[in-house]
Amino acid sequence: ETGVTQTPRHLVMGMTNKKSLKCEQHLGHNAMYWYKQSAKKPLELMFVYSLEERVENNSVPSRFSPECPNSSHLFLHLHTLQPEDSALYLCASSLSRGLDEQYFGPGTRLTVT
Amino acid sequence: AQSVAQPEDQVNVAEGNPLTVKCTYSVSGNPYLFWYVQYPNRGLQFLLKYITGDNLVKGSYGFEAEFNKSQTSFHLKKPSALVSDSALYFCAVRYGAGSYQLTFGKGTKLSVIP
């Protein structure tokens, strides 16, 4: 185990639903990340939080809304998603930035119907 | 723009043979290079990284990688492949110690044949 947990592991939702993904890290790290992993595409960085402040937002549609209430928890709120949003959503954390490696959770497999 | 390229979508190697998974990066400042592995239905696991110093970096599970500045490469290697090494391997690059942006390659699927 990497010390980063994600729930739920699998999620099926309709386009009109609202759901949230949860990530928790037990490593004492200061930075947390959301990535999207789609088939045959490189990992896409969605959001970065450092010490609970959002520091990067890579042109992600507003139907994805992140929340970082403290340095150990990260949420991704989902609403009115599209079928092309179906993917594996990965959470990661790192001690800081630059030189530090990231530790990934197991991911949430999201299917939008 | 920073980028990495993994020229092979798939690499097949016989168990016990040496393996190499290739990675090249775009030239822009001083790169920090990483290798990650992903097993089915799992997140990515950190294998090793190059920051500075010795060009040969040793990591987890017997893997190593060599930073080659003249060829802008950071190939992943292992002297003797195991069936359990079969997985998806990602190279990633970050420029600048103050950056959070980690850019990943598309991944290389390694299959070790018994």
mmCIF file of C-alpha atoms in Angstrom:
data_model
loop_
_atom_site.group_PDB
_atom_site.id
_atom_site.type_symbol
_atom_site.label_atom_id
_atom_site.label_comp_id
_atom_site.label_asym_id
_atom_site.label_seq_id
_atom_site.Cartn_x
_atom_site.Cartn_y
_atom_site.Cartn_z
ATOM 1 C CA GLU A 1 0.000 0.000 0.000
ATOM 2 C CA THR A 2 1.206 3.499 -0.837
ATOM 3 C CA GLY A 3 -0.477 5.357 2.036
ATOM 4 C CA VAL A 4 -3.002 6.996 -0.281
ATOM 5 C CA THR A 5 -6.568 5.677 -0.251
ATOM 6 C CA GLN A 6 -9.428 6.465 -2.591
ATOM 7 C CA THR A 7 -13.152 5.810 -2.335
ATOM 8 C CA PRO A 8 -15.159 4.567 -4.005
ATOM 9 C CA ARG A 9 -13.102 2.222 -6.157
ATOM 10 C CA HIS A 10 -15.832 1.985 -8.765
ATOM 11 C CA LEU A 11 -18.612 4.425 -9.600
ATOM 12 C CA VAL A 12 -21.341 4.364 -12.213
ATOM 13 C CA MET A 13 -23.337 7.539 -12.579
ATOM 14 C CA GLY A 14 -25.820 9.066 -14.948
ATOM 15 C CA MET A 15 -25.210 12.373 -16.650
ATOM 16 C CA THR A 16 -27.599 14.188 -14.330
ATOM 17 C CA ASN A 17 -26.175 12.805 -11.079
ATOM 18 C CA LYS A 18 -23.943 14.500 -8.542
ATOM 19 C CA LYS A 19 -21.267 12.441 -6.866
ATOM 20 C CA SER A 20 -17.964 12.956 -5.087
ATOM 21 C CA LEU A 21 -14.657 11.121 -5.108
ATOM 22 C CA LYS A 22 -12.627 11.054 -1.928
ATOM 23 C CA CYS A 23 -8.882 10.779 -1.402
ATOM 24 C CA GLU A 24 -6.992 10.526 1.861
ATOM 25 C CA GLN A 25 -3.249 10.405 2.423
ATOM 26 C CA HIS A 26 -1.559 9.153 5.574
ATOM 27 C CA LEU A 27 1.970 10.251 4.681
ATOM 28 C CA GLY A 28 2.140 13.747 6.102
ATOM 29 C CA HIS A 29 2.517 15.220 2.628
ATOM 30 C CA ASN A 30 1.794 18.829 1.763
ATOM 31 C CA ALA A 31 0.710 18.543 -1.867
ATOM 32 C CA MET A 32 -2.158 16.573 -3.382
ATOM 33 C CA TYR A 33 -3.146 15.975 -6.995
ATOM 34 C CA TRP A 34 -6.005 14.762 -9.166
ATOM 35 C CA TYR A 35 -5.180 13.000 -12.423
ATOM 36 C CA LYS A 36 -7.376 11.568 -15.162
ATOM 37 C CA GLN A 37 -6.215 8.378 -16.888
ATOM 38 C CA SER A 38 -7.965 7.464 -20.125
ATOM 39 C CA ALA A 39 -7.175 4.548 -22.377
ATOM 40 C CA LYS A 40 -4.227 5.151 -24.695
ATOM 41 C CA LYS A 41 -3.668 8.707 -23.474
ATOM 42 C CA PRO A 42 -1.028 10.095 -21.133
ATOM 43 C CA LEU A 43 -2.047 10.875 -17.591
ATOM 44 C CA GLU A 44 -3.669 14.293 -17.453
ATOM 45 C CA LEU A 45 -3.015 16.477 -14.445
ATOM 46 C CA MET A 46 -6.282 18.100 -13.404
ATOM 47 C CA PHE A 47 -5.673 19.931 -10.125
ATOM 48 C CA VAL A 48 -2.894 20.503 -7.614
ATOM 49 C CA TYR A 49 -3.269 21.629 -4.033
ATOM 50 C CA SER A 50 -0.405 22.698 -1.817
ATOM 51 C CA LEU A 51 -1.151 23.233 1.846
ATOM 52 C CA GLU A 52 -4.865 23.311 1.011
ATOM 53 C CA GLU A 53 -4.451 26.043 -1.589
ATOM 54 C CA ARG A 54 -5.125 25.276 -5.231
ATOM 55 C CA VAL A 55 -1.944 25.997 -7.156
ATOM 56 C CA GLU A 56 -2.726 24.521 -10.559
ATOM 57 C CA ASN A 57 -5.891 24.064 -12.571
ATOM 58 C CA ASN A 58 -5.184 22.670 -15.996
ATOM 59 C CA SER A 59 -8.167 23.876 -18.026
ATOM 60 C CA VAL A 60 -10.548 21.387 -16.508
ATOM 61 C CA PRO A 61 -14.282 21.772 -17.280
ATOM 62 C CA SER A 62 -16.324 23.302 -14.478
ATOM 63 C CA ARG A 63 -18.333 20.108 -14.079
ATOM 64 C CA PHE A 64 -15.311 18.925 -12.058
ATOM 65 C CA SER A 65 -14.924 20.806 -8.778
ATOM 66 C CA PRO A 66 -12.085 20.025 -6.360
ATOM 67 C CA GLU A 67 -12.055 20.628 -2.643
ATOM 68 C CA CYS A 68 -9.190 20.321 -0.172
ATOM 69 C CA PRO A 69 -10.436 20.887 3.384
ATOM 70 C CA ASN A 70 -7.083 19.961 4.950
ATOM 71 C CA SER A 71 -3.712 18.622 3.871
ATOM 72 C CA SER A 72 -4.797 14.994 4.292
ATOM 73 C CA HIS A 73 -8.056 15.015 2.349
ATOM 74 C CA LEU A 74 -8.959 15.822 -1.224
ATOM 75 C CA PHE A 75 -12.330 15.603 -2.936
ATOM 76 C CA LEU A 76 -13.457 15.782 -6.521
ATOM 77 C CA HIS A 77 -17.085 16.795 -6.881
ATOM 78 C CA LEU A 78 -18.759 15.678 -10.084
ATOM 79 C CA HIS A 79 -21.947 16.987 -11.684
ATOM 80 C CA THR A 80 -23.578 16.753 -15.101
ATOM 81 C CA LEU A 81 -20.746 14.668 -16.509
ATOM 82 C CA GLN A 82 -20.463 13.449 -20.080
ATOM 83 C CA PRO A 83 -19.773 9.897 -21.283
ATOM 84 C CA GLU A 84 -16.269 10.982 -22.372
ATOM 85 C CA ASP A 85 -15.499 11.692 -18.718
ATOM 86 C CA SER A 86 -15.465 7.951 -18.084
ATOM 87 C CA ALA A 87 -11.926 7.148 -16.954
ATOM 88 C CA LEU A 88 -9.752 6.148 -14.031
ATOM 89 C CA TYR A 89 -9.319 9.070 -11.641
ATOM 90 C CA LEU A 90 -6.131 8.943 -9.658
ATOM 91 C CA CYS A 91 -5.225 10.874 -6.558
ATOM 92 C CA ALA A 92 -1.606 11.419 -5.592
ATOM 93 C CA SER A 93 0.384 13.199 -2.923
ATOM 94 C CA SER A 94 3.942 14.400 -2.495
ATOM 95 C CA LEU A 95 5.949 15.872 0.328
ATOM 96 C CA SER A 96 6.471 19.077 -1.581
ATOM 97 C CA ARG A 97 7.234 19.743 -5.238
ATOM 98 C CA GLY A 98 10.011 19.526 -7.749
ATOM 99 C CA LEU A 99 12.324 16.873 -6.445
ATOM 100 C CA ASP A 100 9.745 14.790 -4.622
ATOM 101 C CA GLU A 101 8.119 11.719 -6.082
ATOM 102 C CA GLN A 102 4.370 11.350 -6.002
ATOM 103 C CA TYR A 103 2.526 8.530 -4.277
ATOM 104 C CA PHE A 104 -0.656 7.381 -5.978
ATOM 105 C CA GLY A 105 -3.868 5.900 -4.717
ATOM 106 C CA PRO A 106 -5.498 2.912 -6.459
ATOM 107 C CA GLY A 107 -7.913 5.123 -8.371
ATOM 108 C CA THR A 108 -11.654 5.350 -8.883
ATOM 109 C CA ARG A 109 -12.979 3.756 -12.059
ATOM 110 C CA LEU A 110 -15.756 6.098 -13.198
ATOM 111 C CA THR A 111 -18.343 5.167 -15.791
ATOM 112 C CA VAL A 112 -20.785 7.813 -16.983
ATOM 113 C CA THR A 113 -23.907 6.418 -18.604
ATOM 114 C CA ALA B 1 6.773 22.607 -23.731
ATOM 115 C CA GLN B 2 8.082 19.834 -21.570
ATOM 116 C CA SER B 3 7.426 16.332 -22.775
ATOM 117 C CA VAL B 4 8.588 12.766 -22.663
ATOM 118 C CA ALA B 5 8.333 10.117 -25.330
ATOM 119 C CA GLN B 6 8.091 6.393 -24.884
ATOM 120 C CA PRO B 7 8.613 5.096 -28.416
ATOM 121 C CA GLU B 8 7.387 1.557 -27.754
ATOM 122 C CA ASP B 9 3.792 0.785 -26.899
ATOM 123 C CA GLN B 10 4.757 -2.758 -25.954
ATOM 124 C CA VAL B 11 7.930 -4.637 -25.077
ATOM 125 C CA ASN B 12 8.112 -8.421 -24.901
ATOM 126 C CA VAL B 13 11.000 -10.169 -23.187
ATOM 127 C CA ALA B 14 11.674 -13.735 -22.076
ATOM 128 C CA GLU B 15 11.940 -14.435 -18.375
ATOM 129 C CA GLY B 16 15.554 -14.223 -17.223
ATOM 130 C CA ASN B 17 16.632 -11.972 -20.095
ATOM 131 C CA PRO B 18 17.608 -8.328 -19.602
ATOM 132 C CA LEU B 19 14.919 -5.763 -20.277
ATOM 133 C CA THR B 20 14.979 -2.166 -21.439
ATOM 134 C CA VAL B 21 12.080 0.272 -21.576
ATOM 135 C CA LYS B 22 12.936 3.431 -23.476
ATOM 136 C CA CYS B 23 12.256 7.048 -22.613
ATOM 137 C CA THR B 24 13.443 10.312 -24.152
ATOM 138 C CA TYR B 25 12.710 13.827 -22.962
ATOM 139 C CA SER B 26 12.562 17.236 -24.542
ATOM 140 C CA VAL B 27 15.451 19.564 -23.852
ATOM 141 C CA SER B 28 14.428 22.469 -21.653
ATOM 142 C CA GLY B 29 16.428 23.361 -18.584
ATOM 143 C CA ASN B 30 17.402 20.759 -16.035
ATOM 144 C CA PRO B 31 15.003 17.827 -16.062
ATOM 145 C CA TYR B 32 13.996 15.761 -13.087
ATOM 146 C CA LEU B 33 13.106 12.310 -14.413
ATOM 147 C CA PHE B 34 10.956 9.612 -12.868
ATOM 148 C CA TRP B 35 9.826 6.073 -13.602
ATOM 149 C CA TYR B 36 6.545 4.633 -12.353
ATOM 150 C CA VAL B 37 4.939 1.216 -12.746
ATOM 151 C CA GLN B 38 1.238 0.402 -12.848
ATOM 152 C CA TYR B 39 -0.127 -3.078 -12.239
ATOM 153 C CA PRO B 40 -3.666 -3.947 -13.398
ATOM 154 C CA ASN B 41 -6.400 -2.181 -11.430
ATOM 155 C CA ARG B 42 -3.843 -0.328 -9.334
ATOM 156 C CA GLY B 43 -2.453 3.167 -9.101
ATOM 157 C CA LEU B 44 1.060 4.111 -10.140
ATOM 158 C CA GLN B 45 3.997 3.080 -7.969
ATOM 159 C CA PHE B 46 7.240 5.051 -7.852
ATOM 160 C CA LEU B 47 10.299 3.105 -9.042
ATOM 161 C CA LEU B 48 13.178 5.590 -9.203
ATOM 162 C CA LYS B 49 14.176 9.137 -10.043
ATOM 163 C CA TYR B 50 17.082 11.144 -11.374
ATOM 164 C CA ILE B 51 17.701 14.539 -9.811
ATOM 165 C CA THR B 52 21.425 15.159 -10.135
ATOM 166 C CA GLY B 53 24.750 13.407 -9.628
ATOM 167 C CA ASP B 54 25.466 9.853 -10.718
ATOM 168 C CA ASN B 55 23.884 9.125 -14.083
ATOM 169 C CA LEU B 56 23.036 5.558 -13.068
ATOM 170 C CA VAL B 57 20.117 5.454 -10.686
ATOM 171 C CA LYS B 58 19.036 2.337 -8.808
ATOM 172 C CA GLY B 59 15.471 1.846 -7.692
ATOM 173 C CA SER B 60 12.931 -0.631 -6.400
ATOM 174 C CA TYR B 61 12.589 -4.288 -7.435
ATOM 175 C CA GLY B 62 16.051 -4.400 -9.029
ATOM 176 C CA PHE B 63 15.333 -1.728 -11.635
ATOM 177 C CA GLU B 64 17.827 0.924 -12.664
ATOM 178 C CA ALA B 65 17.916 3.740 -15.182
ATOM 179 C CA GLU B 66 20.651 5.682 -16.866
ATOM 180 C CA PHE B 67 20.434 9.405 -17.489
ATOM 181 C CA ASN B 68 22.109 10.273 -20.795
ATOM 182 C CA LYS B 69 22.228 13.996 -21.366
ATOM 183 C CA SER B 70 23.718 13.866 -24.864
ATOM 184 C CA GLN B 71 20.964 11.536 -26.066
ATOM 185 C CA THR B 72 18.270 13.102 -23.836
ATOM 186 C CA SER B 73 17.312 9.637 -22.686
ATOM 187 C CA PHE B 74 16.414 7.933 -19.421
ATOM 188 C CA HIS B 75 15.949 4.251 -20.244
ATOM 189 C CA LEU B 76 14.732 1.826 -17.608
ATOM 190 C CA LYS B 77 16.654 -1.440 -17.281
ATOM 191 C CA LYS B 78 16.750 -4.663 -15.343
ATOM 192 C CA PRO B 79 19.396 -7.384 -15.737
ATOM 193 C CA SER B 80 17.010 -10.336 -15.420
ATOM 194 C CA ALA B 81 13.276 -10.026 -16.050
ATOM 195 C CA LEU B 82 10.644 -11.737 -13.906
ATOM 196 C CA VAL B 83 7.126 -12.684 -14.968
ATOM 197 C CA SER B 84 5.906 -10.484 -12.109
ATOM 198 C CA ASP B 85 7.524 -7.459 -13.814
ATOM 199 C CA SER B 86 4.763 -7.559 -16.434
ATOM 200 C CA ALA B 87 2.972 -4.236 -16.088
ATOM 201 C CA LEU B 88 2.580 -0.768 -17.579
ATOM 202 C CA TYR B 89 5.606 1.503 -17.188
ATOM 203 C CA PHE B 90 5.512 5.295 -17.282
ATOM 204 C CA CYS B 91 8.334 7.762 -17.674
ATOM 205 C CA ALA B 92 7.733 11.280 -16.360
ATOM 206 C CA VAL B 93 9.596 14.590 -16.378
ATOM 207 C CA ARG B 94 9.469 17.716 -14.286
ATOM 208 C CA TYR B 95 11.413 20.913 -14.967
ATOM 209 C CA GLY B 96 12.418 23.083 -12.058
ATOM 210 C CA ALA B 97 12.536 22.338 -8.356
ATOM 211 C CA GLY B 98 9.603 24.680 -7.755
ATOM 212 C CA SER B 99 7.270 23.041 -10.237
ATOM 213 C CA TYR B 100 4.367 20.739 -9.448
ATOM 214 C CA GLN B 101 3.792 19.823 -13.075
ATOM 215 C CA LEU B 102 4.796 16.237 -13.790
ATOM 216 C CA THR B 103 4.406 15.282 -17.447
ATOM 217 C CA PHE B 104 3.949 11.591 -18.184
ATOM 218 C CA GLY B 105 4.661 9.562 -21.284
ATOM 219 C CA LYS B 106 1.936 7.397 -22.786
ATOM 220 C CA GLY B 107 3.284 4.284 -21.131
ATOM 221 C CA THR B 108 4.916 1.048 -22.299
ATOM 222 C CA LYS B 109 3.340 -2.311 -21.645
ATOM 223 C CA LEU B 110 5.965 -4.832 -20.620
ATOM 224 C CA SER B 111 5.196 -8.507 -21.027
ATOM 225 C CA VAL B 112 7.620 -11.040 -19.588
ATOM 226 C CA ILE B 113 7.127 -14.434 -21.169
ATOM 227 C CA PRO B 114 7.778 -17.531 -19.029
#
